[in-house]
PDB file of C-alpha atoms in Angstrom:
ATOM      1  CA  MET E   1     -20.210   1.957  11.363  1.00  0.00           C
ATOM      2  CA  LYS E   2     -19.354   3.737   8.226  1.00  0.00           C
ATOM      3  CA  ILE E   3     -16.075   2.472   6.546  1.00  0.00           C
ATOM      4  CA  PHE E   4     -14.235   4.197   3.702  1.00  0.00           C
ATOM      5  CA  ILE E   5     -12.066   1.563   2.000  1.00  0.00           C
ATOM      6  CA  THR E   6      -9.734   2.416  -0.991  1.00  0.00           C
ATOM      7  CA  GLY E   7      -8.901  -0.161  -3.379  1.00  0.00           C
ATOM      8  CA  ALA E   8     -12.260  -1.906  -3.138  1.00  0.00           C
ATOM      9  CA  SER E   9     -12.064  -3.492  -6.429  1.00  0.00           C
ATOM     10  CA  GLY E  10      -8.702  -5.091  -5.549  1.00  0.00           C
ATOM     11  CA  TYR E  11      -7.822  -8.340  -4.018  1.00  0.00           C
ATOM     12  CA  ILE E  12      -7.328  -7.377  -0.348  1.00  0.00           C
ATOM     13  CA  GLY E  13      -9.673  -4.199  -0.432  1.00  0.00           C
ATOM     14  CA  GLY E  14     -12.647  -6.044  -1.935  1.00  0.00           C
ATOM     15  CA  SER E  15     -12.272  -9.195   0.517  1.00  0.00           C
ATOM     16  CA  VAL E  16     -11.997  -6.549   3.570  1.00  0.00           C
ATOM     17  CA  ALA E  17     -14.728  -4.709   2.138  1.00  0.00           C
ATOM     18  CA  LYS E  18     -17.134  -7.689   1.850  1.00  0.00           C
ATOM     19  CA  THR E  19     -16.174  -8.975   5.204  1.00  0.00           C
ATOM     20  CA  PHE E  20     -17.210  -5.614   6.606  1.00  0.00           C
ATOM     21  CA  VAL E  21     -20.561  -5.848   4.588  1.00  0.00           C
ATOM     22  CA  ASP E  22     -21.122  -9.179   5.935  1.00  0.00           C
ATOM     23  CA  GLN E  23     -20.676  -7.709   9.540  1.00  0.00           C
ATOM     24  CA  GLY E  24     -23.476  -5.245   8.826  1.00  0.00           C
ATOM     25  CA  HIS E  25     -21.208  -2.061   8.307  1.00  0.00           C
ATOM     26  CA  THR E  26     -21.902   0.461   5.551  1.00  0.00           C
ATOM     27  CA  VAL E  27     -18.849   0.553   3.375  1.00  0.00           C
ATOM     28  CA  TYR E  28     -17.780   3.008   0.841  1.00  0.00           C
ATOM     29  CA  GLY E  29     -15.336   1.761  -1.719  1.00  0.00           C
ATOM     30  CA  LEU E  30     -13.151   3.675  -3.719  1.00  0.00           C
ATOM     31  CA  VAL E  31     -12.748   2.465  -7.331  1.00  0.00           C
ATOM     32  CA  ARG E  32     -10.839   3.832 -10.512  1.00  0.00           C
ATOM     33  CA  ASN E  33     -13.034   1.659 -13.051  1.00  0.00           C
ATOM     34  CA  PRO E  34     -16.552   2.691 -13.619  1.00  0.00           C
ATOM     35  CA  ASP E  35     -17.212  -0.578 -15.172  1.00  0.00           C
ATOM     36  CA  LYS E  36     -16.293  -2.165 -11.284  1.00  0.00           C
ATOM     37  CA  MET E  37     -19.190   0.077  -9.866  1.00  0.00           C
ATOM     38  CA  GLU E  38     -22.124  -1.991 -10.305  1.00  0.00           C
ATOM     39  CA  PRO E  39     -20.358  -5.371  -9.235  1.00  0.00           C
ATOM     40  CA  LEU E  40     -19.316  -3.746  -6.140  1.00  0.00           C
ATOM     41  CA  ARG E  41     -22.971  -2.748  -5.491  1.00  0.00           C
ATOM     42  CA  GLN E  42     -24.036  -6.089  -6.201  1.00  0.00           C
ATOM     43  CA  LEU E  43     -21.760  -7.220  -3.186  1.00  0.00           C
ATOM     44  CA  GLY E  44     -23.256  -4.359  -0.986  1.00  0.00           C
ATOM     45  CA  ILE E  45     -20.590  -1.998  -1.195  1.00  0.00           C
ATOM     46  CA  GLU E  46     -21.271   1.626  -2.087  1.00  0.00           C
ATOM     47  CA  PRO E  47     -18.838   2.543  -4.954  1.00  0.00           C
ATOM     48  CA  VAL E  48     -16.878   5.856  -4.939  1.00  0.00           C
ATOM     49  CA  LEU E  49     -15.481   6.666  -8.431  1.00  0.00           C
ATOM     50  CA  GLY E  50     -12.061   8.397  -8.044  1.00  0.00           C
ATOM     51  CA  THR E  51      -8.451   7.961  -7.427  1.00  0.00           C
ATOM     52  CA  LEU E  52      -5.853   8.316  -4.847  1.00  0.00           C
ATOM     53  CA  ASP E  53      -4.767  11.743  -6.188  1.00  0.00           C
ATOM     54  CA  ASP E  54      -8.463  13.010  -5.578  1.00  0.00           C
ATOM     55  CA  ALA E  55      -7.549  14.924  -2.303  1.00  0.00           C
ATOM     56  CA  GLN E  56     -11.014  16.489  -1.880  1.00  0.00           C
ATOM     57  CA  LEU E  57     -12.740  13.279  -2.459  1.00  0.00           C
ATOM     58  CA  LEU E  58     -10.475  11.236  -0.026  1.00  0.00           C
ATOM     59  CA  THR E  59     -11.089  14.167   2.482  1.00  0.00           C
ATOM     60  CA  ASP E  60     -14.981  14.077   2.063  1.00  0.00           C
ATOM     61  CA  TYR E  61     -15.356  10.429   2.684  1.00  0.00           C
ATOM     62  CA  ALA E  62     -12.627  10.074   5.294  1.00  0.00           C
ATOM     63  CA  GLN E  63     -14.348  12.743   7.288  1.00  0.00           C
ATOM     64  CA  ALA E  64     -18.088  11.296   6.683  1.00  0.00           C
ATOM     65  CA  SER E  65     -16.783   7.789   7.763  1.00  0.00           C
ATOM     66  CA  ASP E  66     -16.187   6.322  11.159  1.00  0.00           C
ATOM     67  CA  ALA E  67     -12.996   4.479   9.796  1.00  0.00           C
ATOM     68  CA  VAL E  68     -10.829   4.332   6.904  1.00  0.00           C
ATOM     69  CA  VAL E  69      -9.083   1.382   5.540  1.00  0.00           C
ATOM     70  CA  HIS E  70      -6.232   1.897   2.921  1.00  0.00           C
ATOM     71  CA  THR E  71      -5.556  -0.843   0.806  1.00  0.00           C
ATOM     72  CA  ALA E  72      -4.943   0.610  -2.550  1.00  0.00           C
ATOM     73  CA  ASP E  73      -1.416   1.484  -2.961  1.00  0.00           C
ATOM     74  CA  SER E  74       1.020   0.885  -0.068  1.00  0.00           C
ATOM     75  CA  ASP E  75       3.571   3.411  -1.535  1.00  0.00           C
ATOM     76  CA  HIS E  76       1.077   6.312  -2.366  1.00  0.00           C
ATOM     77  CA  HIS E  77       2.437   9.032   0.019  1.00  0.00           C
ATOM     78  CA  PHE E  78      -0.022  11.656  -1.215  1.00  0.00           C
ATOM     79  CA  ALA E  79      -2.859   9.540  -0.434  1.00  0.00           C
ATOM     80  CA  VAL E  80      -1.463   8.593   3.100  1.00  0.00           C
ATOM     81  CA  GLU E  81      -1.025  12.199   4.022  1.00  0.00           C
ATOM     82  CA  THR E  82      -4.235  13.243   2.684  1.00  0.00           C
ATOM     83  CA  LEU E  83      -6.100  10.637   4.852  1.00  0.00           C
ATOM     84  CA  ILE E  84      -4.116  11.242   8.015  1.00  0.00           C
ATOM     85  CA  ALA E  85      -4.879  15.182   7.506  1.00  0.00           C
ATOM     86  CA  SER E  86      -8.681  14.266   6.972  1.00  0.00           C
ATOM     87  CA  LEU E  87      -8.684  12.286  10.380  1.00  0.00           C
ATOM     88  CA  ARG E  88      -6.380  14.404  12.343  1.00  0.00           C
ATOM     89  CA  GLY E  89      -7.806  15.144  15.833  1.00  0.00           C
ATOM     90  CA  THR E  90     -10.718  12.758  15.481  1.00  0.00           C
ATOM     91  CA  GLY E  91      -9.521   9.569  17.074  1.00  0.00           C
ATOM     92  CA  LYS E  92     -10.798   7.551  14.203  1.00  0.00           C
ATOM     93  CA  ALA E  93      -9.321   4.395  13.070  1.00  0.00           C
ATOM     94  CA  PHE E  94      -6.909   4.438   9.851  1.00  0.00           C
ATOM     95  CA  ILE E  95      -5.673   1.038   8.821  1.00  0.00           C
ATOM     96  CA  HIS E  96      -2.910   1.193   6.421  1.00  0.00           C
ATOM     97  CA  THR E  97      -1.920  -1.814   4.374  1.00  0.00           C
ATOM     98  CA  SER E  98       1.772  -2.676   3.714  1.00  0.00           C
ATOM     99  CA  GLY E  99       3.488  -5.888   2.930  1.00  0.00           C
ATOM    100  CA  SER E 100       6.065  -8.327   4.476  1.00  0.00           C
ATOM    101  CA  SER E 101       8.547  -7.599   1.680  1.00  0.00           C
ATOM    102  CA  VAL E 102       9.552  -4.784   3.938  1.00  0.00           C
ATOM    103  CA  VAL E 103      11.850  -7.387   5.745  1.00  0.00           C
ATOM    104  CA  GLY E 104      12.799  -8.998   2.479  1.00  0.00           C
ATOM    105  CA  ASP E 105      16.493  -9.616   1.359  1.00  0.00           C
ATOM    106  CA  ASP E 106      18.440  -9.846  -1.851  1.00  0.00           C
ATOM    107  CA  ALA E 107      18.634 -13.608  -1.607  1.00  0.00           C
ATOM    108  CA  ARG E 108      17.742 -14.032  -5.124  1.00  0.00           C
ATOM    109  CA  GLY E 109      16.386 -17.591  -4.505  1.00  0.00           C
ATOM    110  CA  ASP E 110      20.024 -18.943  -3.543  1.00  0.00           C
ATOM    111  CA  HIS E 111      19.999 -18.403   0.250  1.00  0.00           C
ATOM    112  CA  LEU E 112      17.863 -19.350   3.155  1.00  0.00           C
ATOM    113  CA  SER E 113      17.860 -16.599   5.708  1.00  0.00           C
ATOM    114  CA  SER E 114      17.842 -17.660   9.349  1.00  0.00           C
ATOM    115  CA  ASP E 115      16.247 -14.241   9.980  1.00  0.00           C
ATOM    116  CA  ILE E 116      12.627 -14.188  11.450  1.00  0.00           C
ATOM    117  CA  TYR E 117      10.772 -11.349  12.449  1.00  0.00           C
ATOM    118  CA  ASP E 118       8.143 -10.614  14.797  1.00  0.00           C
ATOM    119  CA  GLU E 119       6.478  -7.023  15.254  1.00  0.00           C
ATOM    120  CA  GLU E 120       9.180  -6.001  17.687  1.00  0.00           C
ATOM    121  CA  THR E 121      12.319  -7.201  15.701  1.00  0.00           C
ATOM    122  CA  PRO E 122      14.171  -4.430  14.245  1.00  0.00           C
ATOM    123  CA  PHE E 123      15.409  -4.545  10.555  1.00  0.00           C
ATOM    124  CA  VAL E 124      17.048  -2.630   7.914  1.00  0.00           C
ATOM    125  CA  PRO E 125      15.014  -2.829   4.512  1.00  0.00           C
ATOM    126  CA  MET E 126      16.199  -3.618   1.001  1.00  0.00           C
ATOM    127  CA  ASP E 127      16.789  -0.114  -0.763  1.00  0.00           C
ATOM    128  CA  ILE E 128      13.678  -0.709  -2.920  1.00  0.00           C
ATOM    129  CA  ARG E 129      11.536  -1.055   0.222  1.00  0.00           C
ATOM    130  CA  ALA E 130      12.965   1.780   2.211  1.00  0.00           C
ATOM    131  CA  GLU E 131      10.308   4.374   1.360  1.00  0.00           C
ATOM    132  CA  ARG E 132       7.503   1.740   2.139  1.00  0.00           C
ATOM    133  CA  VAL E 133       8.936   1.508   5.700  1.00  0.00           C
ATOM    134  CA  ASN E 134       9.156   5.311   6.030  1.00  0.00           C
ATOM    135  CA  ILE E 135       5.454   5.233   5.305  1.00  0.00           C
ATOM    136  CA  ASN E 136       4.501   2.794   7.787  1.00  0.00           C
ATOM    137  CA  LYS E 137       6.475   4.760  10.263  1.00  0.00           C
ATOM    138  CA  ARG E 138       4.530   7.903   9.326  1.00  0.00           C
ATOM    139  CA  VAL E 139       1.279   6.178   9.936  1.00  0.00           C
ATOM    140  CA  ARG E 140       2.303   5.082  13.213  1.00  0.00           C
ATOM    141  CA  ARG E 141       3.404   8.543  14.454  1.00  0.00           C
ATOM    142  CA  ALA E 142      -0.018   9.929  13.297  1.00  0.00           C
ATOM    143  CA  GLY E 143      -1.399   7.572  16.201  1.00  0.00           C
ATOM    144  CA  VAL E 144       1.015   9.064  18.765  1.00  0.00           C
ATOM    145  CA  ASP E 145       1.037  12.686  17.728  1.00  0.00           C
ATOM    146  CA  GLU E 146      -2.171  13.560  15.686  1.00  0.00           C
ATOM    147  CA  ASP E 147      -4.999  11.631  17.543  1.00  0.00           C
ATOM    148  CA  VAL E 148      -5.805   9.188  14.725  1.00  0.00           C
ATOM    149  CA  ARG E 149      -5.958   5.519  15.737  1.00  0.00           C
ATOM    150  CA  SER E 150      -3.483   4.442  13.128  1.00  0.00           C
ATOM    151  CA  ILE E 151      -2.930   0.714  12.481  1.00  0.00           C
ATOM    152  CA  VAL E 152      -0.416  -0.869  10.171  1.00  0.00           C
ATOM    153  CA  ILE E 153      -1.215  -4.320   8.735  1.00  0.00           C
ATOM    154  CA  VAL E 154       1.683  -5.991   6.908  1.00  0.00           C
ATOM    155  CA  PRO E 155       0.422  -9.212   5.016  1.00  0.00           C
ATOM    156  CA  SER E 156       2.904 -11.789   3.926  1.00  0.00           C
ATOM    157  CA  MET E 157       2.187 -13.963   0.911  1.00  0.00           C
ATOM    158  CA  ILE E 158      -1.553 -14.099   0.410  1.00  0.00           C
ATOM    159  CA  TYR E 159      -3.478 -16.881  -1.196  1.00  0.00           C
ATOM    160  CA  GLY E 160      -7.011 -18.047  -1.606  1.00  0.00           C
ATOM    161  CA  ASP E 161     -10.182 -16.936  -3.775  1.00  0.00           C
ATOM    162  CA  ALA E 162     -11.098 -13.425  -3.450  1.00  0.00           C
ATOM    163  CA  LEU E 163     -14.119 -12.546  -1.210  1.00  0.00           C
ATOM    164  CA  GLY E 164     -14.832  -9.582  -3.143  1.00  0.00           C
ATOM    165  CA  LEU E 165     -14.810  -9.013  -6.986  1.00  0.00           C
ATOM    166  CA  PRO E 166     -13.061 -12.106  -8.723  1.00  0.00           C
ATOM    167  CA  VAL E 167      -9.446 -10.877  -8.846  1.00  0.00           C
ATOM    168  CA  GLU E 168      -6.068 -12.459  -7.998  1.00  0.00           C
ATOM    169  CA  SER E 169      -3.453 -12.171  -5.437  1.00  0.00           C
ATOM    170  CA  ASP E 170       0.007 -11.124  -6.507  1.00  0.00           C
ATOM    171  CA  GLN E 171       2.901 -13.909  -5.966  1.00  0.00           C
ATOM    172  CA  LEU E 172       1.308 -17.164  -6.343  1.00  0.00           C
ATOM    173  CA  PRO E 173      -0.374 -16.137  -9.609  1.00  0.00           C
ATOM    174  CA  GLN E 174       2.907 -15.222 -11.096  1.00  0.00           C
ATOM    175  CA  ILE E 175       4.498 -18.423 -10.095  1.00  0.00           C
ATOM    176  CA  ILE E 176       1.462 -20.329 -11.628  1.00  0.00           C
ATOM    177  CA  ARG E 177       1.822 -18.221 -14.796  1.00  0.00           C
ATOM    178  CA  LYS E 178       5.437 -18.802 -15.418  1.00  0.00           C
ATOM    179  CA  SER E 179       5.082 -22.376 -14.441  1.00  0.00           C
ATOM    180  CA  ARG E 180       2.359 -23.046 -17.106  1.00  0.00           C
ATOM    181  CA  GLU E 181       4.609 -21.362 -19.664  1.00  0.00           C
ATOM    182  CA  MET E 182       7.592 -23.470 -18.680  1.00  0.00           C
ATOM    183  CA  GLY E 183       5.819 -26.783 -18.340  1.00  0.00           C
ATOM    184  CA  ALA E 184       7.058 -27.275 -14.798  1.00  0.00           C
ATOM    185  CA  GLY E 185       6.819 -25.786 -11.436  1.00  0.00           C
ATOM    186  CA  VAL E 186       9.123 -22.612 -11.410  1.00  0.00           C
ATOM    187  CA  HIS E 187      11.288 -21.086  -8.677  1.00  0.00           C
ATOM    188  CA  VAL E 188      13.777 -18.291  -8.937  1.00  0.00           C
ATOM    189  CA  GLY E 189      17.496 -19.706  -8.406  1.00  0.00           C
ATOM    190  CA  LYS E 190      17.581 -22.542  -6.151  1.00  0.00           C
ATOM    191  CA  GLY E 191      14.358 -22.012  -4.766  1.00  0.00           C
ATOM    192  CA  VAL E 192      15.515 -22.230  -1.051  1.00  0.00           C
ATOM    193  CA  ASN E 193      14.026 -18.850  -0.124  1.00  0.00           C
ATOM    194  CA  ARG E 194      11.224 -18.695   2.198  1.00  0.00           C
ATOM    195  CA  TRP E 195       8.297 -16.648   2.690  1.00  0.00           C
ATOM    196  CA  SER E 196       5.430 -16.675   5.300  1.00  0.00           C
ATOM    197  CA  ASN E 197       1.966 -16.775   4.029  1.00  0.00           C
ATOM    198  CA  VAL E 198      -1.755 -16.146   5.006  1.00  0.00           C
ATOM    199  CA  HIS E 199      -5.099 -17.128   3.638  1.00  0.00           C
ATOM    200  CA  ILE E 200      -7.178 -14.116   2.318  1.00  0.00           C
ATOM    201  CA  LYS E 201     -10.167 -15.018   4.821  1.00  0.00           C
ATOM    202  CA  ASP E 202      -7.774 -15.152   7.730  1.00  0.00           C
ATOM    203  CA  LEU E 203      -6.279 -11.786   6.729  1.00  0.00           C
ATOM    204  CA  ALA E 204      -9.822 -10.147   6.106  1.00  0.00           C
ATOM    205  CA  GLN E 205     -10.790 -11.032   9.730  1.00  0.00           C
ATOM    206  CA  LEU E 206      -7.464  -9.730  11.059  1.00  0.00           C
ATOM    207  CA  TYR E 207      -8.640  -6.325   9.716  1.00  0.00           C
ATOM    208  CA  ALA E 208     -12.012  -6.911  11.390  1.00  0.00           C
ATOM    209  CA  LEU E 209     -10.262  -7.565  14.705  1.00  0.00           C
ATOM    210  CA  ALA E 210      -7.881  -4.552  14.197  1.00  0.00           C
ATOM    211  CA  LEU E 211     -10.875  -2.145  13.529  1.00  0.00           C
ATOM    212  CA  GLU E 212     -12.540  -3.488  16.683  1.00  0.00           C
ATOM    213  CA  LYS E 213      -9.907  -3.212  19.172  1.00  0.00           C
ATOM    214  CA  ALA E 214      -6.267  -2.509  17.896  1.00  0.00           C
ATOM    215  CA  PRO E 215      -4.483   0.218  19.970  1.00  0.00           C
ATOM    216  CA  SER E 216      -3.211   3.419  18.516  1.00  0.00           C
ATOM    217  CA  ALA E 217      -0.046   3.247  16.480  1.00  0.00           C
ATOM    218  CA  SER E 218      -0.045  -0.568  16.273  1.00  0.00           C
ATOM    219  CA  TYR E 219       1.786  -2.805  13.662  1.00  0.00           C
ATOM    220  CA  PHE E 220       0.611  -6.404  12.818  1.00  0.00           C
ATOM    221  CA  TYR E 221       2.357  -8.895  10.701  1.00  0.00           C
ATOM    222  CA  ALA E 222      -0.202 -11.426   9.077  1.00  0.00           C
ATOM    223  CA  SER E 223       1.349 -14.810   8.670  1.00  0.00           C
ATOM    224  CA  ASP E 224       0.019 -18.266   9.442  1.00  0.00           C
ATOM    225  CA  GLY E 225       2.658 -20.633   7.565  1.00  0.00           C
ATOM    226  CA  GLU E 226       5.624 -20.557   5.928  1.00  0.00           C
ATOM    227  CA  GLU E 227       7.102 -22.477   2.775  1.00  0.00           C
ATOM    228  CA  SER E 228      10.090 -22.369   0.395  1.00  0.00           C
ATOM    229  CA  TYR E 229       9.486 -21.299  -3.323  1.00  0.00           C
ATOM    230  CA  GLY E 230      10.843 -24.720  -4.101  1.00  0.00           C
ATOM    231  CA  ASP E 231       8.199 -26.542  -2.309  1.00  0.00           C
ATOM    232  CA  ILE E 232       5.487 -24.231  -3.832  1.00  0.00           C
ATOM    233  CA  ALA E 233       7.000 -25.005  -7.278  1.00  0.00           C
ATOM    234  CA  ARG E 234       6.642 -28.630  -6.499  1.00  0.00           C
ATOM    235  CA  ALA E 235       3.225 -28.117  -5.401  1.00  0.00           C
ATOM    236  CA  VAL E 236       2.313 -25.931  -8.405  1.00  0.00           C
ATOM    237  CA  SER E 237       3.674 -28.720 -10.690  1.00  0.00           C
ATOM    238  CA  ASP E 238       1.881 -31.431  -9.170  1.00  0.00           C
ATOM    239  CA  ALA E 239      -1.427 -29.462  -9.483  1.00  0.00           C
ATOM    240  CA  LEU E 240      -0.757 -28.571 -12.992  1.00  0.00           C
ATOM    241  CA  GLY E 241       0.047 -32.076 -14.086  1.00  0.00           C
ATOM    242  CA  PHE E 242       3.635 -31.778 -14.500  1.00  0.00           C
ATOM    243  CA  GLY E 243       4.469 -34.742 -12.063  1.00  0.00           C
ATOM    244  CA  GLY E 244       6.383 -32.576  -9.607  1.00  0.00           C
ATOM    245  CA  LYS E 245       8.966 -31.470 -12.171  1.00  0.00           C
ATOM    246  CA  THR E 246      10.418 -27.961 -11.220  1.00  0.00           C
ATOM    247  CA  ILE E 247      12.934 -25.840 -13.132  1.00  0.00           C
ATOM    248  CA  SER E 248      14.974 -22.880 -11.839  1.00  0.00           C
ATOM    249  CA  TRP E 249      14.316 -19.358 -13.293  1.00  0.00           C
ATOM    250  CA  PRO E 250      17.646 -17.480 -13.087  1.00  0.00           C
ATOM    251  CA  ALA E 251      17.100 -14.396 -10.969  1.00  0.00           C
ATOM    252  CA  GLU E 252      18.519 -11.953 -13.874  1.00  0.00           C
ATOM    253  CA  GLU E 253      15.966 -13.216 -16.355  1.00  0.00           C
ATOM    254  CA  ALA E 254      13.035 -13.027 -13.756  1.00  0.00           C
ATOM    255  CA  ILE E 255      14.098  -9.302 -12.976  1.00  0.00           C
ATOM    256  CA  ALA E 256      14.436  -8.521 -16.517  1.00  0.00           C
ATOM    257  CA  GLU E 257      10.722  -9.826 -17.258  1.00  0.00           C
ATOM    258  CA  LEU E 258       9.041  -8.720 -14.040  1.00  0.00           C
ATOM    259  CA  GLY E 259      11.321  -5.618 -12.764  1.00  0.00           C
ATOM    260  CA  ASP E 260      12.401  -5.141  -9.028  1.00  0.00           C
ATOM    261  CA  TRP E 261       9.118  -6.838  -8.206  1.00  0.00           C
ATOM    262  CA  ALA E 262      10.921 -10.177  -8.579  1.00  0.00           C
ATOM    263  CA  ARG E 263      13.723  -9.340  -6.155  1.00  0.00           C
ATOM    264  CA  PHE E 264      11.509  -8.420  -3.334  1.00  0.00           C
ATOM    265  CA  ALA E 265       8.613 -10.669  -4.031  1.00  0.00           C
ATOM    266  CA  ILE E 266       9.562 -14.088  -5.216  1.00  0.00           C
ATOM    267  CA  ALA E 267      13.301 -14.161  -4.820  1.00  0.00           C
ATOM    268  CA  SER E 268      13.746 -13.013  -1.309  1.00  0.00           C
ATOM    269  CA  ASN E 269      13.249 -14.532   2.007  1.00  0.00           C
ATOM    270  CA  SER E 270      10.451 -12.879   4.206  1.00  0.00           C
ATOM    271  CA  ARG E 271       9.916 -15.009   7.553  1.00  0.00           C
ATOM    272  CA  VAL E 272       7.482 -13.102   9.884  1.00  0.00           C
ATOM    273  CA  ARG E 273       5.528 -14.015  12.916  1.00  0.00           C
ATOM    274  CA  SER E 274       2.201 -12.571  14.093  1.00  0.00           C
ATOM    275  CA  VAL E 275       3.006 -12.372  17.721  1.00  0.00           C
ATOM    276  CA  HIS E 276       0.917  -9.214  18.174  1.00  0.00           C
ATOM    277  CA  ALA E 277      -1.944 -10.111  16.032  1.00  0.00           C
ATOM    278  CA  ARG E 278      -2.401 -13.309  18.190  1.00  0.00           C
ATOM    279  CA  ASN E 279      -1.615 -12.050  21.540  1.00  0.00           C
ATOM    280  CA  LEU E 280      -3.272  -8.491  21.436  1.00  0.00           C
ATOM    281  CA  LEU E 281      -6.412  -9.067  19.228  1.00  0.00           C
ATOM    282  CA  GLY E 282      -6.882 -12.853  19.432  1.00  0.00           C
ATOM    283  CA  TRP E 283      -6.528 -13.645  16.096  1.00  0.00           C
ATOM    284  CA  GLN E 284      -6.769 -17.336  15.200  1.00  0.00           C
ATOM    285  CA  PRO E 285      -6.101 -18.300  11.742  1.00  0.00           C
ATOM    286  CA  LYS E 286      -8.015 -21.351  10.629  1.00  0.00           C
ATOM    287  CA  GLU E 287      -8.074 -21.519   6.793  1.00  0.00           C
ATOM    288  CA  GLU E 288      -6.427 -24.299   4.749  1.00  0.00           C
ATOM    289  CA  GLY E 289      -2.465 -24.088   4.419  1.00  0.00           C
ATOM    290  CA  LEU E 290      -1.034 -22.935   1.265  1.00  0.00           C
ATOM    291  CA  LEU E 291       0.333 -26.250  -0.133  1.00  0.00           C
ATOM    292  CA  SER E 292      -2.942 -27.998   0.619  1.00  0.00           C
ATOM    293  CA  TRP E 293      -4.692 -25.103  -1.086  1.00  0.00           C
ATOM    294  CA  ILE E 294      -2.631 -25.364  -4.296  1.00  0.00           C
ATOM    295  CA  GLN E 295      -3.445 -29.039  -4.215  1.00  0.00           C
ATOM    296  CA  HIS E 296      -7.132 -28.753  -3.850  1.00  0.00           C
ATOM    297  CA  HIS E 297      -7.736 -25.648  -5.687  1.00  0.00           C
ATOM    298  CA  LEU E 298      -5.367 -25.190  -8.597  1.00  0.00           C
ATOM    299  CA  LYS E 299      -6.494 -26.640 -11.942  1.00  0.00           C
TER     300      LYS E 299
END
């Protein structure tokens, strides 16, 4: 199968692309930086130099491929519309990557939410995630009205070493960076907020299963475990040699340093369960849990 992947030099995109290459597929990977082209070739990925604003390029590769996997930017409305238009009427698969911050709250680290979401649980997103939810709905509508086999994958906190180019995930590296800076494990506020999580290898396998057999207009949370940011801070502190010492990072300071990203990514609750991924696709995560991974891999 020929697969076009946006964000092929990124953490999710590169890992998914390498997984598809290992399965014997031909993978075209969109990349912005020409310096990343040869490293991608070394992984067996055919690089395509361009950006999400290159409508003709996206159209040409989408139409020349058997499936499209979009991992580059969950909020890039133009790219999503271009890719849907390119695939309209073909029945080809279009996998769009979102993120479980869509169900996040504004806890600022101080509150534990009892709300747990599976794929059928209704929710109202935070203001800063409303447009992402609208894009997810747009992708799913294409699976109903436009003869595109559309699939939305919604990862929770991702951890583990990248399978593609050596790049990092999002949330955990920020906590590690700040913890090194402060000399203690860092959490926002009281650190009682909880996030579901998933290992990158397990996530990549979910993409492979979705491509193989997900129904059109489907929606999958990707999660295997769940931890509080306070427990993550303690694990990071132990691994970095700080003896389990933790420190609270006031929400206002975190937001001032990291912007609204801090609100929805490290100060919120996001508790999701992968009911459809397990029941419809037979997804069975098997990699090391988050706290164990921190203990064994963080130096």
